[in-house]
């Protein structure tokens, strides 16, 4: 891979096939999210279920709620969020920190502001294949200082998952995934390989950039770009300010999808079973019977 990247040549750059502006909406308790994947125009982009750019100020937040059958990836951009779950796991992630949570057979947790002012970040939901949906929950947490970084020719990348500019992330992804946070200085030109069979998208965080085709119009913040077929992404920053975006790709699972809110399975029967498990505190949700987060107790949620 590194040799190909150094040569700077993509044989078939991916083109932008769909573009969405993520508009603000309410979620959780008083939180604001810009949802791009997981809304009615784009319910699922295999293996990605949801992409939210969230903004939350205390006392708003995401109090106690369950998950089953997928992974959540939380990447903080500003401020801090404290998470706690019914297994007794608790921690706070601040700017640039990452939490990769595999919900598997079941988790109940809360995610609440841990600092003054507005907390901002991204949360991505990644589906799990049927053989992994009922595995034990697990966490991977990486502080900002431990996220792999690389720079070259006006390009800086934080390698959250996968590989870029010859630098690899230590994060293990149950569903094969790449998650790259790119910053391009004015005049910079990026060519980033993406596995041919994977689905991939770009979400612009700051500035404006040109993606896929050098003659296309610039795209600004809060836009999601779905990429078509090809062997990589080509991007240009022809503006006078820094361009920042995430490039995310994943291997499609190719299985039936059944979803009810925070439960993602393969069939409606499995969803019904999951709802029953949660309501009856069984099959992975046993500890939910007597658990409430400290945030829920103190805020009265």
Coordinates of C-alpha atoms in Angstrom, one line a residue:
X1 CA 0.0 0.0 0.0
X2 CA 2.6 2.6 1.0
X3 CA 4.4 2.3 -2.4
X4 CA 1.2 2.9 -4.3
X5 CA 0.4 5.9 -2.1
X6 CA 3.9 7.4 -2.7
X7 CA 3.5 7.0 -6.4
X8 CA 0.5 9.3 -6.1
X9 CA -1.5 7.5 -8.9
X10 CA -5.0 6.2 -8.6
X11 CA -6.1 4.2 -11.7
X12 CA -9.8 4.9 -11.2
X13 CA -10.6 7.7 -8.7
X14 CA -14.0 7.4 -7.1
X15 CA -16.6 10.0 -8.2
X16 CA -19.2 11.6 -6.0
X17 CA -22.5 9.9 -6.8
X18 CA -24.8 11.5 -4.1
X19 CA -24.5 14.6 -2.0
X20 CA -26.5 15.5 1.2
X21 CA -26.5 18.5 3.4
X22 CA -26.9 17.3 7.0
X23 CA -29.5 19.6 8.6
X24 CA -29.9 20.0 12.4
X25 CA -32.5 17.9 14.2
X26 CA -33.3 17.1 17.9
X27 CA -32.1 13.8 19.4
X28 CA -31.7 12.4 22.9
X29 CA -32.7 14.9 25.5
X30 CA -32.2 18.4 24.2
X31 CA -29.3 17.5 22.0
X32 CA -28.9 18.7 18.4
X33 CA -27.5 16.4 15.7
X34 CA -26.8 16.8 12.0
X35 CA -27.7 13.3 10.7
X36 CA -26.5 12.3 7.3
X37 CA -26.7 8.5 7.2
X38 CA -29.7 7.0 8.9
X39 CA -32.3 9.6 7.8
X40 CA -35.2 8.9 5.4
X41 CA -33.2 9.6 2.2
X42 CA -30.4 7.3 3.2
X43 CA -31.5 4.7 5.7
X44 CA -28.4 2.5 5.3
X45 CA -25.1 2.6 3.4
X46 CA -23.8 -0.9 4.1
X47 CA -22.2 -1.4 6.6
X48 CA -22.9 2.1 8.0
X49 CA -26.2 2.7 9.8
X50 CA -25.9 6.3 11.2
X51 CA -23.6 9.2 11.0
X52 CA -24.4 12.1 13.4
X53 CA -22.5 15.3 13.9
X54 CA -23.7 16.1 17.5
X55 CA -23.8 19.3 19.5
X56 CA -24.8 19.1 23.1
X57 CA -24.8 21.5 26.1
X58 CA -25.6 20.5 29.7
X59 CA -28.1 19.5 30.9
X60 CA -28.9 18.1 27.5
X61 CA -27.4 14.8 26.5
X62 CA -28.1 11.1 25.7
X63 CA -29.3 9.5 29.0
X64 CA -29.6 5.7 29.6
X65 CA -30.4 3.8 26.4
X66 CA -29.8 0.3 25.0
X67 CA -28.0 -1.0 21.9
X68 CA -27.7 -4.4 20.3
X69 CA -26.2 -5.8 17.1
X70 CA -23.7 -3.1 16.0
X71 CA -20.8 -0.8 16.9
X72 CA -20.8 2.9 17.8
X73 CA -17.7 5.0 17.1
X74 CA -17.6 8.3 19.0
X75 CA -14.9 10.9 17.9
X76 CA -14.8 14.1 19.9
X77 CA -14.2 17.4 18.1
X78 CA -14.8 19.8 21.0
X79 CA -15.5 19.6 24.7
X80 CA -15.9 16.3 26.5
X81 CA -18.5 13.5 27.1
X82 CA -18.8 11.1 30.0
X83 CA -20.1 7.6 29.2
X84 CA -21.1 4.9 31.7
X85 CA -22.8 1.6 31.3
X86 CA -24.5 -1.2 33.2
X87 CA -21.3 -3.2 33.4
X88 CA -19.7 -0.5 35.5
X89 CA -17.6 0.8 32.7
X90 CA -17.1 4.6 32.9
X91 CA -14.9 7.2 31.3
X92 CA -14.6 10.6 29.7
X93 CA -13.4 11.4 26.2
X94 CA -12.2 14.9 25.3
X95 CA -11.1 16.7 22.1
X96 CA -9.6 14.3 19.6
X97 CA -10.3 11.2 21.7
X98 CA -12.0 8.1 20.3
X99 CA -14.3 5.5 21.7
X100 CA -15.0 2.4 19.6
X101 CA -17.8 0.5 21.4
X102 CA -19.0 -3.0 20.2
X103 CA -22.5 -3.3 21.6
X104 CA -22.8 -6.9 20.5
X105 CA -25.5 -8.8 22.4
X106 CA -26.4 -5.8 24.5
X107 CA -25.4 -2.8 26.4
X108 CA -27.2 0.0 28.2
X109 CA -25.3 3.2 28.6
X110 CA -25.5 7.0 28.9
X111 CA -23.5 9.7 27.1
X112 CA -23.6 13.1 28.8
X113 CA -21.7 16.4 28.7
X114 CA -18.6 16.5 30.9
X115 CA -17.5 20.1 30.4
X116 CA -18.8 23.7 30.2
X117 CA -20.1 25.0 27.0
X118 CA -21.0 23.0 23.9
X119 CA -19.6 19.5 23.3
X120 CA -19.2 18.6 19.6
X121 CA -18.3 15.3 17.9
X122 CA -19.2 12.6 15.5
X123 CA -20.9 9.3 16.1
X124 CA -20.9 6.6 13.5
X125 CA -22.9 3.4 13.8
X126 CA -21.3 0.4 12.0
X127 CA -23.3 -2.8 11.5
X128 CA -22.1 -6.2 12.6
X129 CA -22.5 -9.4 10.6
X130 CA -25.0 -12.0 11.9
X131 CA -22.2 -14.1 13.3
X132 CA -21.0 -11.2 15.4
X133 CA -24.2 -9.6 16.5
X134 CA -24.4 -11.5 19.8
X135 CA -20.8 -11.3 20.9
X136 CA -19.9 -9.9 24.2
X137 CA -19.7 -6.1 24.4
X138 CA -16.2 -4.5 24.3
X139 CA -14.6 -1.1 24.2
X140 CA -11.6 0.4 22.5
X141 CA -10.7 3.8 23.8
X142 CA -7.8 5.9 22.4
X143 CA -6.8 9.2 23.7
X144 CA -6.0 12.0 21.2
X145 CA -2.2 11.7 21.8
X146 CA -2.2 8.0 20.9
X147 CA -4.1 8.3 17.6
X148 CA -1.7 7.7 14.8
X149 CA -0.9 10.8 12.6
X150 CA 1.1 11.4 9.5
X151 CA 1.8 14.5 7.3
X152 CA 3.0 15.0 3.8
X153 CA 2.8 17.8 1.1
X154 CA 0.3 19.9 3.0
X155 CA -1.8 17.0 4.1
X156 CA -2.2 15.9 7.7
X157 CA -4.1 12.7 8.6
X158 CA -5.3 11.2 11.9
X159 CA -5.6 7.5 11.3
X160 CA -8.6 6.4 13.4
X161 CA -8.9 3.1 11.6
X162 CA -7.1 1.6 8.6
X163 CA -4.1 3.1 6.9
X164 CA -3.0 6.3 5.3
X165 CA 0.3 7.9 4.2
X166 CA 2.0 4.7 5.3
X167 CA 0.7 4.9 8.9
X168 CA -1.6 2.3 10.4
X169 CA -4.1 2.5 13.3
X170 CA -4.0 0.0 16.2
X171 CA -7.8 -0.1 16.4
X172 CA -9.3 -3.5 15.6
X173 CA -12.5 -3.3 13.5
X174 CA -14.8 -6.3 13.6
X175 CA -16.3 -5.1 10.3
X176 CA -13.3 -4.1 8.1
X177 CA -13.3 -0.3 8.2
X178 CA -11.2 2.7 7.4
X179 CA -11.8 6.0 9.3
X180 CA -9.4 8.9 8.3
X181 CA -9.5 12.5 9.5
X182 CA -7.8 14.6 6.9
X183 CA -6.7 18.3 7.0
X184 CA -5.5 19.8 3.7
X185 CA -3.7 23.1 3.6
X186 CA -4.6 25.5 0.7
X187 CA -3.2 24.1 -2.5
X188 CA -2.9 20.5 -1.2
X189 CA -3.9 17.5 -3.4
X190 CA -4.8 14.1 -1.9
X191 CA -4.9 10.7 -3.4
X192 CA -6.0 8.1 -0.9
X193 CA -6.4 4.4 -1.9
X194 CA -9.7 2.6 -0.8
X195 CA -10.2 -1.1 -1.2
X196 CA -12.2 -1.7 -4.4
X197 CA -15.1 -3.7 -2.9
X198 CA -15.7 -1.3 -0.1
X199 CA -18.4 1.4 0.3
X200 CA -17.0 4.8 1.2
X201 CA -18.1 8.4 2.0
X202 CA -16.7 11.8 2.8
X203 CA -18.1 14.1 5.5
X204 CA -16.8 17.7 5.4
X205 CA -16.1 19.3 8.8
X206 CA -14.4 22.6 7.9
X207 CA -13.6 24.7 4.9
X208 CA -14.5 23.6 1.4
X209 CA -13.0 21.1 -1.0
X210 CA -13.2 19.5 -4.4
X211 CA -13.8 15.8 -4.5
X212 CA -13.6 13.1 -7.1
X213 CA -13.3 15.3 -10.2
X214 CA -11.0 18.4 -10.4
X215 CA -13.7 20.2 -12.4
X216 CA -16.5 19.6 -9.8
X217 CA -17.9 22.4 -7.6
X218 CA -16.4 22.9 -4.1
X219 CA -18.3 21.3 -1.2
X220 CA -18.6 23.0 2.2
X221 CA -19.1 21.9 5.8
X222 CA -21.9 19.5 6.9
X223 CA -22.1 17.8 3.5
X224 CA -22.0 14.0 3.1
X225 CA -20.6 12.7 -0.2
X226 CA -21.3 9.1 -1.2
X227 CA -18.5 7.8 -3.4
X228 CA -19.0 5.5 -6.4
X229 CA -16.8 2.6 -7.5
X230 CA -13.0 3.0 -7.9
X231 CA -9.7 2.5 -6.2
X232 CA -9.5 5.6 -4.1
X233 CA -10.4 9.2 -3.4
X234 CA -8.9 12.3 -5.0
X235 CA -9.4 15.6 -3.3
X236 CA -8.2 19.2 -3.8
X237 CA -8.2 22.3 -1.6
X238 CA -8.2 25.3 -3.9
X239 CA -9.5 27.7 -1.2
X240 CA -7.5 30.0 1.1
X241 CA -8.5 28.1 4.3
X242 CA -7.8 24.7 5.7
X243 CA -10.1 21.9 4.5
X244 CA -11.0 19.2 7.0
X245 CA -13.0 16.1 6.3
X246 CA -13.4 12.5 7.3
X247 CA -13.1 9.7 4.8
X248 CA -14.8 6.5 6.0
X249 CA -15.0 3.2 4.1
X250 CA -16.1 -0.3 5.0
X251 CA -16.6 -3.7 3.6
X252 CA -20.3 -4.3 2.8
X253 CA -21.9 -7.0 4.9
X254 CA -24.6 -7.9 2.3
X255 CA -27.1 -9.3 4.8
X256 CA -30.8 -8.5 5.4
X257 CA -31.3 -5.6 7.8
X258 CA -34.0 -5.2 10.4
X259 CA -33.8 -2.2 12.7
X260 CA -35.9 -0.8 15.6
X261 CA -34.3 2.3 17.0
X262 CA -31.1 1.2 18.8
X263 CA -31.6 -2.5 17.9
X264 CA -30.1 -3.7 14.6
X265 CA -30.6 -7.4 13.6
X266 CA -31.3 -9.4 10.4
X267 CA -35.0 -10.3 10.8
X268 CA -38.1 -8.8 12.4
X269 CA -38.3 -12.0 14.5
X270 CA -34.9 -11.2 16.0
X271 CA -36.0 -7.6 16.6
X272 CA -39.1 -8.9 18.5
X273 CA -36.8 -11.2 20.5
X274 CA -34.5 -8.3 21.3
X275 CA -37.3 -6.1 22.5
X276 CA -38.5 -9.0 24.7
X277 CA -35.0 -9.6 26.0
X278 CA -34.7 -5.9 26.9
X279 CA -38.1 -5.6 28.5
X280 CA -37.6 -8.8 30.5
X281 CA -33.9 -8.2 31.4
X282 CA -32.6 -11.4 29.9
X283 CA -30.1 -12.7 27.3
X284 CA -27.6 -9.9 27.7
X285 CA -29.7 -7.3 29.4
X286 CA -29.8 -8.8 32.9
X287 CA -28.0 -5.9 34.5
X288 CA -30.4 -3.4 33.1
X289 CA -33.0 -4.3 35.7
X290 CA -31.4 -2.5 38.6
X291 CA -29.0 -0.1 36.9
X292 CA -29.3 3.7 36.4
X293 CA -26.4 5.9 35.4
X294 CA -25.1 8.5 37.8
X295 CA -26.1 11.1 35.2
X296 CA -29.7 9.8 35.2
X297 CA -29.9 9.8 39.0
X298 CA -28.4 13.3 39.4
X299 CA -30.4 14.9 36.5
X300 CA -33.6 13.1 37.2
X301 CA -33.9 11.5 33.7

